[in-house]
Coordinates of C-alpha atoms in Angstrom, one line a residue:
M1 CA -12.4 -109.9 -153.1
K2 CA -11.4 -107.1 -155.5
Q3 CA -15.0 -105.8 -155.7
L4 CA -15.2 -105.7 -151.9
I5 CA -11.9 -103.7 -151.8
K6 CA -13.1 -101.3 -154.5
E7 CA -16.3 -100.6 -152.6
Y8 CA -14.3 -100.0 -149.4
L9 CA -11.9 -97.6 -151.2
G10 CA -14.8 -95.6 -152.6
S11 CA -16.0 -95.0 -149.1
L12 CA -12.8 -93.7 -147.7
G13 CA -12.3 -90.0 -146.9
E14 CA -9.1 -88.2 -148.1
R15 CA -7.6 -87.3 -144.8
D16 CA -6.6 -90.0 -142.2
E17 CA -8.2 -92.7 -144.4
L18 CA -7.1 -93.0 -148.0
D19 CA -3.8 -91.2 -147.3
I20 CA -3.0 -93.7 -144.5
L21 CA -3.8 -96.8 -146.6
L22 CA -1.6 -95.7 -149.6
P23 CA 1.6 -95.3 -147.7
E24 CA 1.1 -98.7 -146.0
L25 CA 0.6 -100.2 -149.5
L26 CA 3.7 -98.5 -151.0
S27 CA 5.9 -99.5 -148.0
H28 CA 4.8 -103.1 -148.4
I29 CA 5.6 -103.1 -152.1
G30 CA 9.1 -102.1 -151.1
M31 CA 9.1 -98.3 -151.8
H32 CA 10.6 -95.8 -149.4
V33 CA 7.9 -93.5 -148.4
Y34 CA 9.7 -90.3 -147.5
S35 CA 6.8 -87.9 -147.1
E36 CA 3.2 -88.5 -146.0
P37 CA 0.5 -86.2 -144.5
R38 CA 1.0 -87.2 -140.8
T39 CA 4.8 -86.3 -140.9
R40 CA 5.1 -83.1 -142.7
G41 CA 3.7 -79.6 -143.4
R42 CA 2.8 -78.1 -146.7
Q43 CA 4.2 -80.1 -149.6
H44 CA 3.0 -78.1 -152.7
G45 CA 0.4 -80.5 -154.1
V46 CA 2.1 -83.8 -153.0
D47 CA 0.1 -85.8 -150.5
I48 CA 2.5 -88.8 -150.5
A49 CA 5.9 -89.2 -151.9
A50 CA 7.9 -92.4 -152.3
A51 CA 11.1 -93.5 -154.1
G52 CA 12.3 -96.9 -155.3
R53 CA 11.6 -99.5 -157.9
F54 CA 7.9 -100.0 -158.4
P55 CA 6.8 -103.5 -159.7
G56 CA 7.2 -103.4 -163.5
D57 CA 9.7 -100.5 -163.5
A58 CA 13.2 -101.1 -164.9
S59 CA 14.8 -98.6 -162.5
D60 CA 14.2 -96.5 -159.4
K61 CA 11.7 -93.7 -159.8
V62 CA 10.1 -91.0 -157.6
Y63 CA 6.3 -91.4 -157.2
L64 CA 4.4 -88.3 -156.2
L65 CA 0.8 -89.0 -155.3
S66 CA -1.9 -86.4 -155.2
V67 CA -5.0 -87.9 -153.5
K68 CA -8.7 -87.2 -153.8
A69 CA -11.4 -89.3 -152.0
H70 CA -14.4 -90.8 -153.8
D71 CA -15.1 -90.1 -157.5
L72 CA -13.3 -87.3 -159.3
T73 CA -16.1 -84.9 -160.3
R74 CA -15.8 -81.6 -162.2
S75 CA -15.6 -79.6 -159.0
A76 CA -13.0 -81.9 -157.4
W77 CA -11.0 -81.7 -160.6
D78 CA -11.0 -77.9 -161.2
G79 CA -13.3 -76.2 -158.8
D80 CA -11.1 -74.1 -156.5
V81 CA -7.6 -74.0 -154.9
D82 CA -8.2 -77.3 -153.3
A83 CA -9.1 -79.0 -156.6
L84 CA -6.8 -81.7 -158.0
R85 CA -5.8 -79.6 -161.0
S86 CA -4.4 -76.9 -158.7
S87 CA -2.5 -79.5 -156.8
L88 CA -1.0 -80.9 -160.0
N89 CA 0.0 -77.5 -161.2
E90 CA 1.7 -76.8 -157.8
I91 CA 3.7 -80.0 -158.2
I92 CA 5.0 -78.9 -161.5
D93 CA 5.6 -75.2 -160.6
T94 CA 6.9 -75.6 -157.1
Y95 CA 7.5 -79.1 -155.7
L96 CA 9.8 -80.3 -158.6
M97 CA 11.6 -77.0 -158.6
Q98 CA 12.4 -76.5 -154.9
T99 CA 10.9 -79.2 -152.6
L100 CA 12.0 -82.5 -154.1
P101 CA 14.9 -83.8 -152.0
A102 CA 18.3 -83.5 -153.7
E103 CA 19.0 -87.2 -153.7
Y104 CA 16.0 -87.9 -155.8
Q105 CA 16.3 -85.1 -158.4
S106 CA 18.1 -87.2 -161.0
L107 CA 15.5 -90.0 -160.9
P108 CA 12.5 -90.2 -163.3
K109 CA 9.3 -88.8 -161.8
V110 CA 5.8 -90.2 -161.8
I111 CA 2.9 -88.0 -160.8
C112 CA 0.0 -90.3 -159.7
I113 CA -3.6 -89.0 -159.8
C114 CA -5.1 -91.1 -157.0
V115 CA -8.9 -91.2 -156.5
G116 CA -10.8 -93.5 -154.1
G117 CA -13.5 -94.1 -156.8
G118 CA -13.2 -93.3 -160.5
I119 CA -13.1 -90.4 -162.9
V120 CA -16.7 -89.4 -163.9
Q121 CA -17.2 -89.5 -167.7
Q122 CA -17.7 -85.7 -168.0
V123 CA -14.2 -85.1 -166.6
Q124 CA -12.3 -87.9 -168.3
D125 CA -11.5 -85.8 -171.5
D126 CA -10.4 -82.9 -169.3
V127 CA -7.9 -85.0 -167.4
N128 CA -6.6 -86.7 -170.6
C129 CA -6.1 -83.3 -172.3
Y130 CA -4.3 -81.9 -169.3
I131 CA -1.9 -84.9 -169.2
K132 CA -1.3 -84.5 -173.0
A133 CA -0.6 -80.8 -172.6
Q134 CA 2.0 -81.5 -169.9
K135 CA 3.8 -84.1 -172.0
G136 CA 7.4 -83.1 -172.8
R137 CA 7.4 -80.0 -170.6
I138 CA 9.7 -81.7 -168.0
P139 CA 12.1 -84.5 -169.1
N140 CA 11.6 -87.9 -167.5
L141 CA 8.1 -87.1 -166.2
E142 CA 5.1 -89.2 -166.7
Y143 CA 1.5 -89.3 -165.3
Q144 CA -0.4 -92.3 -164.0
L145 CA -4.1 -92.7 -163.0
W146 CA -4.6 -94.7 -159.8
D147 CA -8.4 -95.1 -159.4
S148 CA -10.1 -97.6 -157.1
D149 CA -9.7 -100.4 -159.7
R150 CA -6.0 -99.8 -160.0
I151 CA -5.5 -99.5 -156.2
A152 CA -7.7 -102.6 -155.5
G153 CA -5.6 -104.5 -158.0
L154 CA -2.4 -103.5 -156.2
I155 CA -3.8 -104.6 -152.9
E156 CA -5.0 -107.9 -154.4
Q157 CA -1.7 -108.5 -156.1
H158 CA 0.6 -107.6 -153.2
Y159 CA -1.5 -108.9 -150.3
I160 CA -3.4 -111.8 -151.7
S161 CA -1.0 -113.1 -154.3
E162 CA 1.6 -113.6 -151.6
R163 CA -0.7 -116.0 -149.9
L164 CA -1.4 -113.9 -146.9
L165 CA -5.1 -113.3 -147.7
I166 CA -5.5 -116.8 -149.1
S167 CA -8.8 -118.1 -150.5
S168 CA -10.0 -119.5 -147.2
I169 CA -9.5 -116.1 -145.6
T170 CA -11.3 -114.2 -148.3
T171 CA -14.1 -116.7 -148.1
K172 CA -14.5 -116.0 -144.4
L173 CA -14.4 -112.3 -145.1
G174 CA -17.2 -112.8 -147.7
R175 CA -19.3 -114.7 -145.2
C176 CA -19.0 -111.8 -142.7
V177 CA -20.1 -109.3 -145.3
A178 CA -23.0 -111.5 -146.4
L179 CA -24.4 -112.3 -143.0
P180 CA -24.0 -109.3 -140.6
D181 CA -27.2 -110.2 -138.7
E182 CA -25.9 -113.7 -137.7
V183 CA -23.7 -112.2 -135.1
E184 CA -22.2 -115.4 -133.6
Y185 CA -21.6 -116.8 -137.1
F186 CA -20.0 -113.5 -138.1
I187 CA -17.7 -113.5 -135.0
A188 CA -16.7 -117.1 -135.4
N189 CA -15.6 -116.4 -139.0
F190 CA -13.8 -113.2 -138.0
K191 CA -11.8 -115.0 -135.3
D192 CA -10.9 -117.8 -137.7
M193 CA -9.9 -115.2 -140.3
A194 CA -7.7 -113.4 -137.9
K195 CA -6.0 -116.6 -136.8
E196 CA -5.3 -117.6 -140.4
I197 CA -3.9 -114.2 -141.1
F198 CA -1.6 -114.3 -138.1
D199 CA -0.5 -117.8 -139.0
S200 CA 0.1 -117.1 -142.7
G201 CA 3.0 -115.9 -144.8
T202 CA 5.6 -117.6 -147.0
S203 CA 8.4 -115.0 -147.0
A204 CA 10.2 -112.9 -144.4
R205 CA 8.0 -109.9 -145.3
T206 CA 4.7 -111.8 -145.1
K207 CA 5.6 -113.4 -141.8
D208 CA 6.2 -110.0 -140.3
P209 CA 3.6 -109.4 -137.5
A210 CA 3.2 -105.8 -138.4
F211 CA 2.2 -106.8 -141.9
H212 CA -0.3 -109.3 -140.5
G213 CA -1.8 -106.4 -138.5
V214 CA -2.1 -104.2 -141.7
C215 CA -4.0 -107.1 -143.4
L216 CA -6.4 -107.6 -140.5
N217 CA -7.0 -103.8 -140.5
L218 CA -7.8 -104.0 -144.1
C219 CA -10.4 -106.7 -143.6
L220 CA -11.9 -104.9 -140.6
A221 CA -12.1 -101.7 -142.6
V222 CA -14.0 -103.5 -145.4
L223 CA -16.4 -104.9 -142.8
L224 CA -16.8 -101.5 -141.3
H225 CA -17.7 -100.0 -144.7
H226 CA -20.3 -102.7 -145.3
G227 CA -21.7 -102.4 -141.8
E228 CA -22.1 -98.6 -142.3
V229 CA -23.8 -99.0 -145.6
S230 CA -26.3 -101.7 -144.2
E231 CA -26.7 -99.6 -141.0
N232 CA -25.8 -102.7 -139.0
V233 CA -22.5 -102.5 -137.0
D234 CA -23.4 -104.6 -134.1
A235 CA -21.2 -107.5 -135.2
V236 CA -18.5 -105.2 -136.6
Y237 CA -18.2 -103.5 -133.2
R238 CA -17.5 -106.9 -131.6
A239 CA -15.0 -107.6 -134.3
A240 CA -13.2 -104.3 -133.7
E241 CA -12.9 -105.1 -130.0
I242 CA -11.5 -108.5 -130.9
A243 CA -9.1 -107.0 -133.5
Q244 CA -7.5 -104.5 -131.2
V245 CA -6.8 -107.0 -128.5
A246 CA -5.6 -109.6 -131.0
V247 CA -3.3 -107.1 -132.9
W248 CA -1.8 -105.8 -129.7
N249 CA -0.9 -109.3 -128.6
H250 CA 0.2 -110.5 -132.0
L251 CA 2.5 -107.5 -132.4
E252 CA 3.8 -108.3 -128.8
L253 CA 3.4 -104.6 -127.9
W254 CA 3.2 -105.6 -124.2
N255 CA 6.9 -106.1 -124.5
P256 CA 8.7 -102.7 -124.4
K257 CA 11.7 -104.3 -126.2
C258 CA 9.8 -105.8 -129.1
A259 CA 11.4 -105.4 -132.5
D260 CA 10.5 -102.4 -134.7
R261 CA 8.2 -101.1 -131.9
N262 CA 7.4 -97.7 -133.4
R263 CA 6.3 -99.2 -136.7
R264 CA 4.1 -101.7 -134.9
L265 CA 2.5 -99.0 -132.8
L266 CA 1.6 -97.2 -136.0
V267 CA -0.2 -100.3 -137.2
F268 CA -2.0 -100.7 -133.9
D269 CA -3.0 -97.0 -134.0
R270 CA -4.8 -97.8 -137.2
T271 CA -6.6 -100.7 -135.5
F272 CA -7.5 -98.5 -132.5
N273 CA -8.9 -95.8 -134.8
L274 CA -11.0 -98.3 -136.7
Y275 CA -12.4 -99.3 -133.3
V276 CA -13.2 -95.7 -132.5
S277 CA -14.8 -95.2 -136.0
V278 CA -17.1 -98.2 -135.6
G279 CA -17.8 -97.0 -132.0
K280 CA -19.0 -93.6 -133.3
I281 CA -21.4 -95.3 -135.7
Y282 CA -22.6 -97.7 -133.0
A283 CA -23.2 -94.8 -130.5
S284 CA -25.2 -92.9 -133.1
H285 CA -27.5 -95.9 -133.5
I286 CA -27.9 -96.3 -129.8
T287 CA -28.6 -92.7 -128.9
P288 CA -32.2 -92.4 -130.1
C289 CA -33.1 -95.6 -128.2
L290 CA -32.2 -94.2 -124.8
S291 CA -34.5 -91.2 -124.7
E292 CA -37.2 -92.7 -122.6
P293 CA -37.9 -95.9 -120.6
F294 CA -38.9 -99.0 -122.5
R295 CA -37.7 -97.6 -125.9
F296 CA -34.4 -99.5 -125.5
A297 CA -36.3 -102.8 -125.3
L298 CA -38.3 -102.2 -128.4
S299 CA -35.6 -100.4 -130.5
V300 CA -32.4 -102.4 -129.6
V301 CA -33.7 -105.8 -128.5
G302 CA -36.9 -105.9 -130.6
A303 CA -38.7 -107.6 -127.7
Q304 CA -39.8 -106.9 -124.1
D305 CA -38.8 -110.3 -122.7
E306 CA -36.9 -109.5 -119.5
V307 CA -34.1 -111.9 -120.1
D308 CA -33.4 -110.7 -123.6
V309 CA -33.6 -107.1 -122.5
N310 CA -31.4 -107.7 -119.5
L311 CA -28.6 -109.5 -121.4
K312 CA -28.6 -106.8 -124.2
A313 CA -28.7 -103.9 -121.7
F314 CA -25.6 -105.0 -119.8
D315 CA -23.8 -105.8 -123.1
V316 CA -24.5 -102.3 -124.4
L317 CA -23.5 -100.8 -121.1
G318 CA -20.2 -102.6 -121.1
R319 CA -19.5 -101.6 -124.7
L320 CA -20.2 -97.9 -124.1
S321 CA -18.2 -97.8 -120.9
S322 CA -15.1 -99.6 -122.2
L323 CA -15.2 -97.4 -125.3
A324 CA -15.5 -94.3 -123.2
L325 CA -12.5 -95.4 -121.1
S326 CA -10.5 -96.1 -124.2
V327 CA -11.3 -92.8 -126.0
D328 CA -10.8 -90.7 -122.8
G329 CA -7.5 -92.4 -122.1
Y330 CA -6.3 -91.8 -125.6
Q331 CA -7.2 -88.1 -125.8
E332 CA -5.7 -87.4 -122.4
K333 CA -2.3 -88.5 -123.7
L334 CA -2.5 -86.3 -126.8
P335 CA -0.6 -83.0 -126.5
E336 CA -2.4 -79.7 -126.3
G337 CA -2.9 -78.4 -129.8
D338 CA -3.4 -81.8 -131.4
G339 CA -6.4 -81.5 -133.7
R340 CA -7.8 -84.9 -132.5
K341 CA -7.9 -84.0 -128.9
T342 CA -11.1 -81.8 -128.7
P343 CA -13.2 -84.1 -131.0
L344 CA -12.2 -87.2 -129.0
A345 CA -12.9 -85.4 -125.7
E346 CA -16.4 -84.5 -127.0
F347 CA -17.0 -88.1 -128.1
S348 CA -15.9 -89.3 -124.7
N349 CA -18.4 -87.0 -123.0
Q350 CA -21.1 -88.1 -125.5
L351 CA -20.4 -91.7 -124.4
I352 CA -20.6 -90.8 -120.7
D353 CA -24.0 -89.1 -121.4
L354 CA -25.2 -92.4 -123.0
V355 CA -24.1 -94.4 -120.0
L356 CA -26.0 -91.9 -117.8
K357 CA -29.1 -92.2 -119.9
M358 CA -29.0 -96.0 -119.8
L359 CA -28.8 -95.9 -116.0
E360 CA -31.8 -93.5 -115.9
N361 CA -34.0 -95.2 -118.5
V362 CA -33.1 -98.8 -118.7
H363 CA -34.4 -100.1 -115.4
T364 CA -33.2 -103.7 -115.9
L365 CA -29.7 -102.5 -115.2
A366 CA -30.5 -102.6 -111.5
T367 CA -31.1 -106.3 -111.7
P368 CA -28.1 -108.3 -112.9
M369 CA -29.0 -111.8 -113.9
L370 CA -25.4 -113.1 -114.5
E371 CA -22.4 -113.0 -112.2
C372 CA -20.3 -112.1 -115.3
Q373 CA -22.3 -108.9 -115.7
L374 CA -19.9 -107.5 -113.1
S375 CA -17.6 -106.9 -116.1
A376 CA -20.1 -104.2 -117.4
I377 CA -20.9 -102.9 -113.9
S378 CA -17.2 -102.3 -112.9
A379 CA -16.4 -100.7 -116.3
A380 CA -19.4 -98.3 -116.0
I381 CA -18.5 -97.4 -112.5
S382 CA -14.8 -96.8 -113.4
C383 CA -16.0 -94.7 -116.3
L384 CA -18.3 -92.6 -114.1
T385 CA -15.9 -92.1 -111.2
R386 CA -13.3 -90.8 -113.7
K387 CA -15.8 -88.0 -114.5
D388 CA -16.7 -87.4 -110.8
R389 CA -20.2 -88.7 -111.1
L390 CA -20.3 -90.5 -107.8
D391 CA -23.8 -89.2 -107.2
V392 CA -25.0 -91.3 -110.1
V393 CA -22.9 -94.3 -109.0
Y394 CA -24.4 -94.1 -105.5
K395 CA -28.0 -94.2 -106.7
W396 CA -27.3 -97.1 -109.0
V397 CA -25.4 -99.1 -106.4
E398 CA -28.2 -98.5 -103.9
R399 CA -30.6 -99.9 -106.4
L400 CA -28.4 -102.9 -107.1
A401 CA -28.1 -103.7 -103.5
N402 CA -31.8 -103.5 -102.9
S403 CA -32.5 -105.6 -106.0
L404 CA -30.0 -108.3 -105.1
C405 CA -31.5 -108.5 -101.6
G406 CA -35.0 -108.8 -103.0
C407 CA -34.2 -111.4 -105.6
V408 CA -32.4 -113.6 -103.1
M409 CA -35.3 -113.3 -100.6
L410 CA -37.7 -114.3 -103.4
R411 CA -35.4 -117.1 -104.5
K412 CA -35.5 -116.2 -108.2
G413 CA -33.8 -113.7 -110.6
F414 CA -30.6 -113.5 -108.6
P415 CA -27.3 -113.6 -110.5
T416 CA -26.0 -117.0 -111.6
I417 CA -22.8 -118.3 -113.1
D418 CA -24.8 -120.4 -115.7
R419 CA -24.8 -118.5 -119.0
D420 CA -27.0 -121.1 -120.9
Y421 CA -29.9 -119.2 -122.3
E422 CA -32.6 -121.9 -121.8
H423 CA -31.4 -122.4 -118.2
L424 CA -31.5 -118.7 -117.6
L425 CA -35.2 -118.5 -118.6
D426 CA -36.1 -121.1 -116.0
H427 CA -33.7 -119.4 -113.5
V428 CA -35.4 -116.0 -113.8
H429 CA -39.0 -117.1 -113.8
D430 CA -39.0 -120.0 -111.3
E431 CA -38.7 -120.0 -107.5
H432 CA -35.8 -122.2 -106.3
D433 CA -34.8 -124.1 -103.2
E434 CA -31.6 -123.6 -101.2
T435 CA -29.7 -126.4 -103.0
Y436 CA -30.3 -124.8 -106.4
I437 CA -29.3 -121.4 -105.1
H438 CA -25.9 -122.7 -104.0
D439 CA -25.4 -124.5 -107.4
A440 CA -26.4 -121.5 -109.4
W441 CA -24.4 -119.0 -107.4
P442 CA -21.6 -120.9 -105.6
A443 CA -19.2 -118.0 -105.7
S444 CA -19.4 -114.3 -106.2
E445 CA -17.1 -111.4 -107.1
L446 CA -20.0 -109.0 -107.5
I447 CA -20.8 -109.0 -103.8
P448 CA -17.3 -108.2 -102.4
Y449 CA -16.9 -105.6 -105.2
L450 CA -20.1 -103.8 -104.1
L451 CA -19.1 -104.1 -100.4
Y452 CA -15.7 -102.5 -101.1
L453 CA -17.2 -99.8 -103.3
S454 CA -19.8 -98.8 -100.6
S455 CA -17.3 -98.9 -97.8
R456 CA -14.7 -96.8 -99.6
N457 CA -17.3 -94.1 -100.3
G458 CA -18.9 -94.2 -96.9
W459 CA -22.2 -95.5 -98.1
G460 CA -23.2 -97.3 -94.8
N461 CA -26.7 -98.1 -95.9
V462 CA -25.5 -99.9 -99.0
Y463 CA -22.9 -101.8 -97.0
K464 CA -25.6 -102.9 -94.6
K465 CA -27.9 -104.0 -97.3
M466 CA -25.1 -106.0 -99.0
M467 CA -24.4 -107.7 -95.6
E468 CA -28.1 -108.8 -95.6
V469 CA -27.4 -110.4 -99.0
V470 CA -24.4 -112.2 -97.6
G471 CA -26.5 -113.4 -94.7
L472 CA -29.0 -114.9 -97.1
L473 CA -26.3 -116.8 -99.0
P474 CA -24.4 -118.7 -96.3
K475 CA -22.8 -121.2 -98.9
T476 CA -21.8 -118.7 -101.5
T477 CA -18.0 -118.0 -101.5
L478 CA -16.9 -114.4 -101.7
Q479 CA -13.8 -114.0 -103.9
I480 CA -11.8 -111.4 -105.7
W481 CA -9.6 -112.1 -108.8
F482 CA -6.1 -110.8 -108.9
P483 CA -4.4 -111.4 -112.3
D484 CA -0.7 -112.2 -112.5
K485 CA 1.9 -110.0 -113.9
D486 CA 1.9 -111.5 -117.4
I487 CA -1.8 -111.1 -117.9
E488 CA -1.3 -109.0 -121.0
R489 CA 0.2 -111.9 -122.9
H490 CA -3.1 -113.7 -122.4
Y491 CA -5.5 -111.0 -123.5
A492 CA -6.4 -112.8 -126.8
D493 CA -6.5 -116.4 -125.6
D494 CA -8.4 -118.5 -123.2
Q495 CA -5.6 -118.4 -120.6
I496 CA -6.9 -115.0 -119.4
V497 CA -9.6 -116.7 -117.3
R498 CA -7.0 -118.9 -115.6
S499 CA -4.3 -116.3 -115.1
G500 CA -3.7 -115.1 -111.6
L501 CA -5.4 -116.2 -108.3
M502 CA -8.6 -115.8 -106.3
L503 CA -8.5 -114.4 -102.8
Y504 CA -11.1 -115.7 -100.3
A505 CA -11.8 -115.5 -96.6
F506 CA -12.5 -111.8 -96.3
D507 CA -13.4 -110.4 -92.9
I508 CA -16.5 -108.5 -94.1
A509 CA -18.0 -108.3 -90.6
N510 CA -15.1 -105.9 -89.8
E511 CA -15.4 -103.2 -92.4
K512 CA -12.0 -101.6 -91.8
R513 CA -10.3 -105.0 -91.7
F514 CA -12.0 -105.9 -95.0
I515 CA -10.7 -102.8 -96.7
D516 CA -7.2 -103.4 -95.4
Q517 CA -7.2 -106.9 -96.7
I518 CA -8.1 -105.8 -100.2
E519 CA -5.6 -102.9 -100.3
Q520 CA -2.8 -105.1 -98.9
A521 CA -3.5 -107.6 -101.7
I522 CA -3.4 -104.8 -104.3
N523 CA 0.0 -103.8 -103.0
Q524 CA 1.2 -107.4 -102.8
Y525 CA 0.1 -108.2 -106.4
P526 CA 0.9 -105.1 -108.3
I527 CA 0.4 -104.9 -112.1
S528 CA 2.1 -102.5 -114.5
F529 CA 0.2 -102.4 -117.7
S530 CA 2.3 -101.7 -120.8
T531 CA -0.5 -99.6 -122.2
D532 CA 0.1 -97.0 -119.4
R533 CA 3.2 -95.9 -121.4
T534 CA 1.1 -95.3 -124.5
P535 CA -2.2 -93.5 -125.4
Y536 CA -4.0 -96.9 -125.4
T537 CA -4.7 -97.0 -121.6
G538 CA -8.2 -98.3 -122.3
L539 CA -7.1 -101.5 -123.9
P540 CA -7.2 -103.6 -120.6
Y541 CA -10.9 -102.6 -120.2
A542 CA -11.7 -103.8 -123.7
A543 CA -9.7 -107.1 -123.1
F544 CA -11.5 -107.9 -119.8
R545 CA -14.9 -107.0 -121.2
Q546 CA -14.3 -109.2 -124.2
A547 CA -13.5 -112.1 -121.9
L548 CA -16.4 -111.2 -119.6
M549 CA -13.9 -110.9 -116.8
P550 CA -14.4 -108.4 -114.0
L551 CA -11.9 -105.5 -113.7
P552 CA -9.2 -106.5 -111.3
P553 CA -8.9 -104.3 -108.2
Q554 CA -5.9 -102.5 -109.7
L555 CA -8.3 -100.9 -112.2
W556 CA -11.2 -100.3 -109.9
G557 CA -10.3 -96.6 -109.3
I558 CA -13.1 -96.3 -106.7
G559 CA -13.6 -93.3 -104.6

């Protein structure tokens, strides 16, 4: 476990990575972190400052951390004004003289040289001589070196030794690292690991839900690092989706009155940013595969079998769409001038471009084989309508309607509720009788969704084609799912598929009446998502995608 953590620490950048983890660690140890990069301006060489009794100390001290990512090389040590030596000098010359808060001035001081990796051999003597030369200049001042071995040891001591990351959990983490290609095995171990973390803890501190979130974030970050190194983040992406839904629920952030809400939101923000980080890597891997037709099948799926390609295509479409909705919602809530806003807006636009390329070049997206693929379809359409790309939506929906009609007429390849892979192979390739059609597709939310979409946007030809589909399926029940008000409590459990109610008996022959029925139901069963009051407005999309549930009408945002 320690070696996994050391490798992860060595991969971290200085800003928004290593300098986020260290304050979390110090706070857990029991120190009062009074200064960190996200909450202050210039601090004269100090990246993180904390006061209190560090384990092993006989009394309270002030710890002043100056942080450098990766290994400490000669240029990082003494190359320019941003080098570590300049920061240490600034701590001595300025911070201790005028910036250190008055209440801490009488305490012994510890200056910590923090590096994500180690000190390269050529620099070791320079650092040691520097520390020797400073000895005695200022009373009650000492230096400590915190390299990846020291930091990993602290993490291991203060997370694992308290039986939060117990052996069974670290074993599951090791399995995930070892077998990233076995996606279902990876995800099963990750889910078990998350459950054990949430159920663990032997003291008030280790039973704290926020602390559980920090620990799961650490495990996810380790997996992200190894996925990036191996250039395989497919399973890690799914784990990140699971993690953000699970952490939001475990921290009870759906409850505006939950205890210590601001601190819990900071923990979840780290989860969300890990999700975005793995999303960026995933998007970079997908981008070259969408430049032309058929390349997706060969590059992403590794085969041209129509079932494999279709399942993977809708999966990727759902991932990109829900990620775009999450990133776009987050950046819209950021204030103007926030340095994260423009890069996130650019990433959101990049994701939209990938969705557009998929619809242009991955032709199987016009032929859904599973009813549950409505989850990806509705997310993609919500994504595109937010960006005023109804022209693209119209062309795609027209193709969907024509394809559905053709498949039903041919009695094969139409959507089914049966997700069994072997059954799906027979379903797609064989022609079926009327009894089978009813058993395979007894109810549909896809059809009324497309009817509503086409009617609201005035696409009469599409509505007419979908009515042909309905005429060919006399025994298929048309239904729309309306979740109940406490749906957010069930994001991370199986109850999400049973929460709420299904509405039937739509008067689709009377188009205006049909629209009125749905909109009256939306008003009758309103939902106020707690995420609407935060930057995490995209979380419901990720939750419904993860459960393969269609977006409820309250989130359709059509027309």
